[in-house]
Coordinates of C-alpha atoms and ligand atoms in Angstrom, one line a residue:
M7 CA 140.2 110.5 15.1
T8 CA 142.6 110.3 18.0
A9 CA 142.8 112.9 20.7
I10 CA 146.4 113.5 19.9
Y11 CA 145.5 114.6 16.4
L12 CA 143.1 117.1 17.9
F13 CA 145.8 118.4 20.2
R14 CA 148.1 118.8 17.3
C15 CA 145.5 120.8 15.4
L16 CA 145.1 123.1 18.4
L17 CA 148.8 123.6 18.8
L18 CA 149.1 124.2 15.1
L19 CA 146.5 126.9 15.1
S20 CA 148.2 128.7 17.9
V21 CA 151.5 128.6 16.1
I22 CA 150.0 129.9 12.9
A23 CA 148.4 132.7 14.9
L24 CA 151.8 133.7 16.2
V25 CA 153.3 133.6 12.7
G26 CA 150.5 135.8 11.4
R27 CA 151.1 138.3 14.3
S28 CA 154.8 138.5 13.8
S29 CA 154.3 139.8 10.3
A30 CA 152.9 143.3 10.8
E31 CA 151.9 143.8 7.2
K32 CA 149.7 140.8 7.3
V33 CA 147.5 142.1 10.0
N34 CA 144.3 143.4 8.5
S35 CA 144.3 147.1 8.7
S36 CA 140.8 147.1 10.2
G37 CA 142.2 145.1 13.1
G38 CA 141.3 141.6 12.0
M39 CA 144.1 139.0 11.9
V40 CA 145.1 137.4 8.6
W41 CA 145.7 133.7 9.0
S42 CA 148.7 132.9 7.0
T43 CA 151.4 130.3 6.7
A44 CA 153.4 129.2 3.7
R45 CA 154.3 125.8 5.2
D46 CA 152.6 122.5 5.4
E47 CA 150.9 122.6 8.7
A48 CA 152.1 119.2 10.0
E49 CA 155.6 120.1 9.1
L50 CA 155.5 123.4 11.0
V51 CA 154.3 121.7 14.1
E52 CA 157.0 119.0 13.9
D53 CA 159.7 121.6 13.1
S54 CA 158.7 123.8 16.1
G55 CA 159.4 120.8 18.3
V56 CA 155.9 120.9 19.7
V57 CA 155.5 117.4 20.9
I58 CA 153.0 116.8 23.6
G59 CA 153.8 113.7 25.6
E60 CA 157.4 114.6 26.5
Q61 CA 158.0 113.6 30.0
D62 CA 159.3 116.9 31.2
Q63 CA 156.4 118.9 29.7
I64 CA 153.9 116.6 31.3
D65 CA 155.7 116.8 34.6
G66 CA 155.2 120.5 34.7
G67 CA 151.5 120.1 34.2
F68 CA 149.1 122.3 32.4
S69 CA 146.2 123.7 34.4
S70 CA 144.1 123.9 31.2
L71 CA 144.1 123.7 27.5
D72 CA 144.7 127.4 27.5
G73 CA 147.8 127.0 29.5
M74 CA 148.9 124.3 27.0
L75 CA 148.5 126.7 24.1
H76 CA 150.6 129.3 25.8
W77 CA 153.2 126.7 26.4
A78 CA 153.1 125.7 22.7
I79 CA 153.6 129.3 21.6
G80 CA 156.4 129.8 24.1
H81 CA 158.2 126.6 23.0
S82 CA 157.9 127.1 19.3
D83 CA 161.3 127.5 17.7
P84 CA 161.7 131.3 16.9
A85 CA 163.8 130.6 13.8
T86 CA 161.1 128.4 12.3
L87 CA 158.4 130.9 13.0
K88 CA 160.5 133.8 11.6
E89 CA 161.1 131.8 8.4
A90 CA 157.5 131.0 8.0
A91 CA 156.6 134.7 8.5
K92 CA 159.1 135.6 5.8
D93 CA 157.6 133.1 3.4
T94 CA 154.1 134.6 4.0
Q95 CA 155.5 138.0 2.9
K96 CA 156.3 136.6 -0.5
M97 CA 152.8 135.5 -1.0
S98 CA 150.4 137.5 -3.2
M99 CA 147.3 139.0 -1.6
D100 CA 145.2 136.4 -3.5
E101 CA 147.3 133.5 -2.1
L102 CA 147.0 134.9 1.3
Q103 CA 143.2 135.3 1.1
K104 CA 143.0 131.7 -0.2
R105 CA 145.0 130.5 2.8
Q106 CA 142.9 132.5 5.2
L107 CA 139.7 130.9 3.8
E108 CA 141.2 127.4 4.1
L109 CA 142.2 128.0 7.7
K110 CA 138.8 129.4 8.6
E111 CA 137.2 126.3 7.2
L112 CA 139.6 124.1 9.1
V113 CA 138.7 126.0 12.4
E114 CA 135.0 125.6 11.7
K115 CA 135.4 121.9 10.9
L116 CA 137.3 121.3 14.1
K117 CA 134.9 123.2 16.2
L118 CA 137.5 123.2 18.9
P119 CA 136.5 120.2 21.0
S120 CA 135.6 120.5 24.7
D121 CA 137.7 118.9 27.4
A122 CA 134.9 116.4 27.9
Q123 CA 135.1 115.4 24.2
L124 CA 138.9 115.1 24.4
M125 CA 138.6 112.8 27.4
Q126 CA 136.0 110.7 25.7
I127 CA 138.3 110.2 22.7
A128 CA 141.2 109.3 25.0
V129 CA 139.0 106.8 27.0
S130 CA 137.6 105.1 24.0
D131 CA 141.1 104.8 22.6
L132 CA 142.2 103.1 25.8
N133 CA 139.1 100.9 25.8
N134 CA 140.2 99.5 22.4
S135 CA 142.4 96.4 23.0
S136 CA 144.0 96.8 19.5
L137 CA 145.4 100.2 20.3
S138 CA 149.2 100.4 19.9
L139 CA 151.3 100.8 23.0
E140 CA 152.5 104.2 21.8
D141 CA 149.0 105.5 21.3
R142 CA 148.0 104.0 24.7
H143 CA 150.8 106.0 26.3
R144 CA 149.6 109.1 24.5
A145 CA 146.0 108.7 25.5
L146 CA 147.0 108.4 29.1
Q147 CA 149.4 111.4 28.9
E148 CA 146.5 113.4 27.5
L149 CA 144.3 112.4 30.4
L150 CA 147.0 113.4 32.8
I151 CA 146.6 117.0 31.5
L152 CA 142.9 116.9 31.2
V153 CA 142.0 115.6 34.7
E154 CA 143.7 118.5 36.4
P155 CA 140.7 120.7 36.6
I156 CA 138.3 119.3 39.2
D157 CA 135.2 119.4 36.9
N158 CA 137.1 117.3 34.3
A159 CA 138.1 114.8 36.9
N160 CA 134.4 114.5 38.0
D161 CA 133.3 114.2 34.4
L162 CA 135.8 111.4 33.8
S163 CA 134.3 109.6 36.7
K164 CA 130.7 110.0 35.6
S165 CA 131.4 108.9 32.0
G166 CA 132.9 105.6 33.2
G167 CA 136.4 106.7 32.2
L168 CA 137.9 106.1 35.6
K169 CA 137.0 102.4 35.3
V170 CA 138.8 102.1 32.0
V171 CA 141.9 103.9 33.4
A172 CA 141.8 101.7 36.5
G173 CA 141.8 98.6 34.2
E174 CA 145.1 99.8 32.8
L175 CA 146.8 99.3 36.2
T176 CA 147.2 95.6 35.4
H177 CA 148.5 96.1 31.9
S178 CA 151.6 94.2 31.0
D179 CA 153.6 97.3 30.1
P180 CA 155.1 99.1 33.1
D181 CA 154.8 102.5 31.5
V182 CA 151.1 102.0 30.9
R183 CA 150.7 101.0 34.6
K184 CA 152.7 104.0 35.7
L185 CA 150.7 106.4 33.7
A186 CA 147.4 104.9 34.8
A187 CA 148.4 105.2 38.5
W188 CA 149.5 108.8 37.8
V189 CA 146.2 109.7 36.2
L190 CA 144.2 108.1 39.0
G191 CA 146.3 110.0 41.6
K192 CA 145.9 113.3 39.9
A193 CA 142.2 112.9 39.5
S194 CA 141.8 111.9 43.2
Q195 CA 143.8 114.7 44.7
N196 CA 141.7 116.8 47.0
N197 CA 138.6 115.4 45.4
P198 CA 136.5 113.2 47.8
F199 CA 134.0 112.3 45.0
V200 CA 136.7 110.8 42.7
Q201 CA 138.5 109.3 45.7
E202 CA 135.3 107.3 46.5
Q203 CA 134.8 106.2 42.9
V204 CA 138.4 105.0 42.5
L205 CA 138.1 103.1 45.9
Q206 CA 134.9 101.4 44.7
L207 CA 136.8 100.2 41.7
G208 CA 139.1 98.3 44.0
A209 CA 142.2 100.2 42.8
L210 CA 143.7 100.8 46.2
T211 CA 144.8 97.2 46.7
T212 CA 146.3 97.1 43.3
L213 CA 148.2 100.3 43.8
I214 CA 149.6 99.2 47.2
K215 CA 151.0 96.1 45.4
M216 CA 152.4 98.3 42.6
V217 CA 154.6 100.2 45.1
N218 CA 156.6 96.9 45.2
S219 CA 157.4 97.2 41.5
S220 CA 161.0 96.9 40.4
S221 CA 160.4 99.9 38.2
E222 CA 161.2 102.9 40.3
E223 CA 159.0 105.2 38.3
E224 CA 156.0 102.9 38.6
A225 CA 156.6 102.5 42.4
V226 CA 156.8 106.3 42.9
K227 CA 153.6 107.0 40.9
A228 CA 151.8 104.2 42.6
L229 CA 152.7 105.6 46.0
F230 CA 151.6 109.1 44.8
A231 CA 148.2 107.6 43.9
V232 CA 147.9 105.8 47.2
S233 CA 148.6 109.0 49.0
A234 CA 146.1 111.0 46.9
L235 CA 143.4 108.3 47.5
I236 CA 143.7 108.2 51.3
R237 CA 144.5 111.8 52.2
N238 CA 141.8 113.4 54.4
N239 CA 139.6 110.4 53.8
I240 CA 138.6 108.3 56.8
A241 CA 137.0 105.4 54.9
A242 CA 140.0 105.2 52.6
Q243 CA 142.4 105.2 55.5
D244 CA 140.5 102.3 57.0
M245 CA 140.7 100.4 53.7
F246 CA 144.4 101.2 53.5
Y247 CA 144.9 99.6 56.9
A248 CA 142.8 96.6 56.1
A249 CA 144.8 96.1 52.9
Q250 CA 148.0 96.1 55.0
G251 CA 149.2 99.3 53.3
Y252 CA 151.2 100.0 56.5
I253 CA 153.4 97.0 55.8
M254 CA 154.1 98.4 52.4
L255 CA 155.0 101.8 54.0
Q256 CA 157.2 100.0 56.6
D257 CA 159.0 98.0 53.8
V258 CA 159.7 101.1 51.9
M259 CA 160.9 103.1 54.8
S260 CA 163.3 100.4 56.0
N261 CA 164.7 99.4 52.7
G262 CA 168.0 101.3 52.2
S263 CA 168.4 100.2 48.6
L264 CA 165.2 101.9 47.4
D265 CA 165.0 105.2 45.6
I266 CA 165.3 108.0 48.1
K267 CA 162.2 109.7 46.6
L268 CA 160.1 106.7 47.4
R269 CA 161.3 106.7 51.0
R270 CA 160.6 110.4 51.4
K271 CA 157.1 110.0 50.0
A272 CA 156.4 107.1 52.4
V273 CA 157.5 108.9 55.5
F274 CA 155.7 112.0 54.4
L275 CA 152.5 110.0 54.1
V276 CA 153.0 108.7 57.7
G277 CA 153.3 112.2 59.0
D278 CA 150.3 113.3 57.0
L279 CA 148.2 110.4 58.3
A280 CA 149.2 111.2 61.9
E281 CA 148.4 114.9 61.4
F282 CA 145.0 114.0 60.0
Q283 CA 144.4 111.9 63.1
L284 CA 145.3 114.8 65.3
Q285 CA 142.7 117.0 63.6
N286 CA 140.0 114.3 63.7
T287 CA 140.1 113.2 67.3
E288 CA 136.7 111.5 67.1
K289 CA 138.2 109.0 64.7
A290 CA 139.6 105.8 66.2
E291 CA 143.4 105.9 65.9
L292 CA 144.8 103.4 63.4
P293 CA 146.6 100.5 65.1
I294 CA 149.7 101.2 63.1
F295 CA 150.4 104.2 65.4
S296 CA 151.1 101.8 68.3
D297 CA 152.9 99.1 66.2
R298 CA 156.5 99.2 67.5
L299 CA 158.1 97.8 64.3
F300 CA 156.3 100.4 62.3
L301 CA 157.4 103.2 64.7
Q302 CA 161.0 101.9 64.6
S303 CA 161.1 102.2 60.8
V304 CA 160.2 105.9 61.1
V305 CA 162.7 106.6 63.9
D306 CA 165.5 104.9 61.9
L307 CA 165.1 107.4 59.1
I308 CA 166.2 110.4 61.1
V309 CA 169.8 109.2 61.0
V310 CA 169.8 108.4 57.2
L311 CA 172.1 111.0 55.7
D312 CA 169.6 112.9 53.6
L313 CA 168.3 116.2 55.0
D314 CA 165.0 116.1 53.2
L315 CA 164.3 112.6 54.3
Q316 CA 165.4 113.5 57.9
E317 CA 163.2 116.6 58.0
K318 CA 160.1 114.6 56.8
A319 CA 160.9 111.9 59.4
L320 CA 161.1 114.5 62.2
E321 CA 157.8 116.0 61.1
A322 CA 156.2 112.6 61.2
I323 CA 157.6 111.8 64.7
K324 CA 156.5 115.3 65.9
N325 CA 152.9 114.4 64.9
L326 CA 153.1 110.8 66.1
L327 CA 154.3 112.0 69.5
Q328 CA 151.1 113.9 70.0
L329 CA 148.7 110.9 69.4
K330 CA 146.8 109.3 72.3
S331 CA 148.0 105.8 71.4
I332 CA 151.7 106.6 71.4
E333 CA 153.7 105.1 74.3
P334 CA 156.8 107.3 74.8
L335 CA 158.6 104.5 76.6
I336 CA 158.3 102.3 73.5
L337 CA 159.8 105.1 71.4
R338 CA 162.7 105.4 73.9
D339 CA 163.4 101.8 74.8
F340 CA 162.3 99.8 71.7
C341 CA 162.8 102.4 68.9
G342 CA 165.8 104.2 70.4
L343 CA 164.4 107.6 69.7
E344 CA 166.6 109.3 72.4
G345 CA 169.9 108.0 71.0
A346 CA 168.8 108.7 67.4
L347 CA 168.0 112.3 68.2
E348 CA 171.4 112.7 69.9
R349 CA 173.2 111.2 66.9
M350 CA 171.3 113.4 64.6
K351 CA 172.3 116.5 66.6
L352 CA 176.0 115.7 66.0
Q353 CA 175.4 115.0 62.3
L354 CA 173.6 118.3 61.9
K355 CA 176.4 120.1 63.6
E356 CA 178.8 118.8 61.0
S357 CA 176.4 119.7 58.2
M358 CA 176.1 123.2 59.5
A359 CA 179.9 123.6 59.1
D360 CA 179.4 123.1 55.3
E361 CA 178.5 126.4 53.7
N362 CA 176.2 124.8 51.1
M363 CA 174.1 123.1 53.7
R364 CA 174.3 125.5 56.6
D365 CA 170.8 127.1 56.4
Y366 CA 168.9 123.9 55.7
A367 CA 170.8 122.0 58.4
A368 CA 170.0 124.8 60.9
D369 CA 166.3 124.6 60.0
V370 CA 166.3 120.8 60.5
E371 CA 168.2 121.3 63.8
S372 CA 165.5 123.6 65.2
L373 CA 162.9 121.0 64.2
R374 CA 165.0 118.3 65.9
A375 CA 165.3 120.4 69.1
E376 CA 161.5 120.9 69.1
V377 CA 160.9 117.2 68.7
E378 CA 163.3 116.5 71.5
L379 CA 161.4 118.9 73.8
I380 CA 158.0 117.3 73.0
F381 CA 159.5 113.9 73.6
R382 CA 161.0 114.8 76.9
G383 CA 157.7 116.3 77.9
K384 CA 155.9 113.0 77.1
L385 CA 158.5 111.1 79.2
G386 CA 157.7 113.4 82.1
L387 CA 161.2 114.8 82.1
L388 CA 160.2 118.5 82.0
Ligands
NAG419 C1 139.7 143.0 7.1 O1 138.7 142.9 8.1 C2 137.4 143.5 7.7 C3 136.4 143.4 8.9 O2 136.9 142.5 9.8 C4 136.9 142.7 6.5 O3 135.7 143.2 6.0 C5 137.9 142.7 5.3 O4 137.5 141.9 4.3 C6 139.3 142.2 5.8 N1 140.3 142.4 4.8 C7 141.1 141.4 4.5 C8 142.1 141.7 3.4 O5 141.1 140.3 5.0
NAG420 C1 140.5 100.0 17.6 O1 141.8 100.3 17.2 C2 142.1 99.8 15.9 C3 143.6 100.2 15.7 O2 143.9 101.5 15.9 C4 141.2 100.5 14.9 O3 141.4 100.0 13.6 C5 139.7 100.1 15.3 O4 138.8 100.8 14.4 C6 139.4 100.5 16.7 N1 138.1 100.0 17.1 C7 137.2 100.8 17.6 C8 135.9 100.1 18.0 O5 137.3 102.0 17.7
NAG421 C1 134.5 99.9 26.8 O1 134.2 98.8 25.9 C2 133.2 97.9 26.4 C3 133.0 96.8 25.4 O2 134.2 96.3 25.0 C4 131.9 98.7 26.6 O3 130.9 97.9 27.2 C5 132.1 99.9 27.6 O4 130.9 100.7 27.7 C6 133.3 100.7 27.1 N1 133.5 101.7 28.1 C7 133.7 103.0 27.8 C8 133.9 104.0 28.9 O5 133.8 103.4 26.6
NAG422 C1 156.6 93.2 48.4 O1 157.7 92.4 48.2 C2 158.2 91.8 49.3 C3 159.5 91.1 49.0 O2 159.4 90.5 47.7 C4 157.1 90.9 49.9 O3 157.6 90.3 51.1 C5 155.9 91.7 50.2 O4 154.8 90.8 50.6 C6 155.4 92.5 49.0 N1 154.4 93.4 49.4 C7 153.2 93.5 48.8 C8 152.3 94.5 49.3 O5 153.0 92.9 47.7
NAG423 C1 164.6 96.3 48.9 O1 164.5 96.8 47.6 C2 165.1 96.1 46.6 C3 165.0 96.9 45.3 O2 163.7 97.0 45.0 C4 164.5 94.7 46.5 O3 165.2 94.0 45.5 C5 164.7 94.0 47.9 O4 164.0 92.7 47.8 C6 164.1 94.8 49.0 N1 164.4 94.2 50.3 C7 163.5 93.8 51.1 C8 164.0 93.3 52.4 O5 162.3 93.9 50.9

C-alpha cells in the first residue's frame, strides 16, 4: 500500500463527511452523523479535484494532517458535493444504513495511520529502486508535508529515513533531486538535531554543488537546503567554509544571468551569516568576511535594479560593516562602496517618483542612509 493511497482515503473520508453534513435530513436525530454517499469513492475524490502533489498546494505547506484535511474540504468542488448530497436523499433508509456500515468498516480497517507510519511507507517506497518516477515524486511530496512538525522530522532521522532521502540527491531526475533537497531543508530548519544528522550524511557538499544546476528550481531548493543546514550552527558553517561554499555564494551573487530569486537567497544568507557572527563574538570570524572579491560581489548587488535584492544586499553590508575583520578601506578603495551608495541614492530618488514604488523605495533609502552613516563612522569621518 502506498502512502498516497492512504492520503486519498483520508481525503475521501473528509469529503464524505462534508456531503453527509450538507444534507440535514441525513443527520441522525440523536446527533450522530450518517455517513452517506451515492458515488464511487475514488470518483468523488477525483471529481473534487483533490489531488495532493500539486506544486502550488505543496508550496503553501500544511502544518499537519489536520490542516490538510481542512484544505481538502475547502477545495472540494461545491457542485460535486451538492450533487452527491442530492443523490443520497434519493436513497432508501436501508441503503443508507448499508452505506453507513460499509464506511464504518472502512474506517476501522484503515485505523487512520500515524504520521510515523505514513513516513515509513514513503521511505520504504523511496528505498525501492523499482519505484516509478511518478511514485518517487509523490513519496517525496508526502514527506515534504510530513516533516514540517519538528517531532516528525526527528522521527524521520531516527528511523533512517533521512539517509534514504539524502541518497536521492544524486538521482538522475532533476525533480527527484529538487524534492529531496527541499525535504532535507524543511526537516533541518530550526532543528539542530536534524541539521547534525544531515551533515553527518555528507549532504552539504552535494547540496553546494547542486546550486550550480542548470535547473533553476533545483538550484533554488538546494540553496534553501544549504541555508537551513548552516543557519545558527557553528560546526555547519565551518564545514560550509571548508567545502568552499562561499565560492558558490560569490558565483551566484555575481552572475547576472541567474534567476533573481537565487541571487536574493544568496545575499540573504551572507547577511544572516554575518548577523550570526555578530551575536556569537566568541566564534572566530569566517575568513570570507575579509575576502575582498567576496565583499565586492556583495557591494555590486546594491546597484542591481531590484529593490528586494538591493535591500537584502544593504542588510548584509550593514551586518558585515560591524564585524571585527572588516577593513573599511578595502570596502571603499577595492569594492567601491562609497560610489555604489551614491549611485544607489540617485536610483532610489528616481524610484520614489514612481507612485507604485514610492513607499518601498523610501524604506530602502532610509536603510541606505543608515548604512552610509555606519560606513562613514568606520572610516573615521564622523
Ligand atoms: C442514531 O444514533 C443513535 C446513537 O448514536 C443510534 O443508536 C441509532 O441507531 C442511530 N440511528 C441511525 C438511523 O443511524
Ligand atoms: C518495489 O516496487 C515494485 C514496483 O512498485 C513492487 O512490485 C515491489 O514489490 C517493491 N518491492 C518491495 C521490496 O517493496
Ligand atoms: C533500504 O533498503 C536496504 C536494502 O536494500 C536496507 O538495508 C535498508 O535498511 C533500507 N532502509 C530503510 C530506511 O528502509
Ligand atoms: C559551478 O560551475 C562553475 C562554472 O561551470 C565552476 O567554475 C564551479 O567550479 C562550479 N562550482 C561548484 C561548487 O561546483
Ligand atoms: C552564469 O549562469 C549561467 C546560467 O546558469 C551559466 O550558464 C554561466 O556559466 C554562469 N556564468 C559564470 C561566469 O559562472
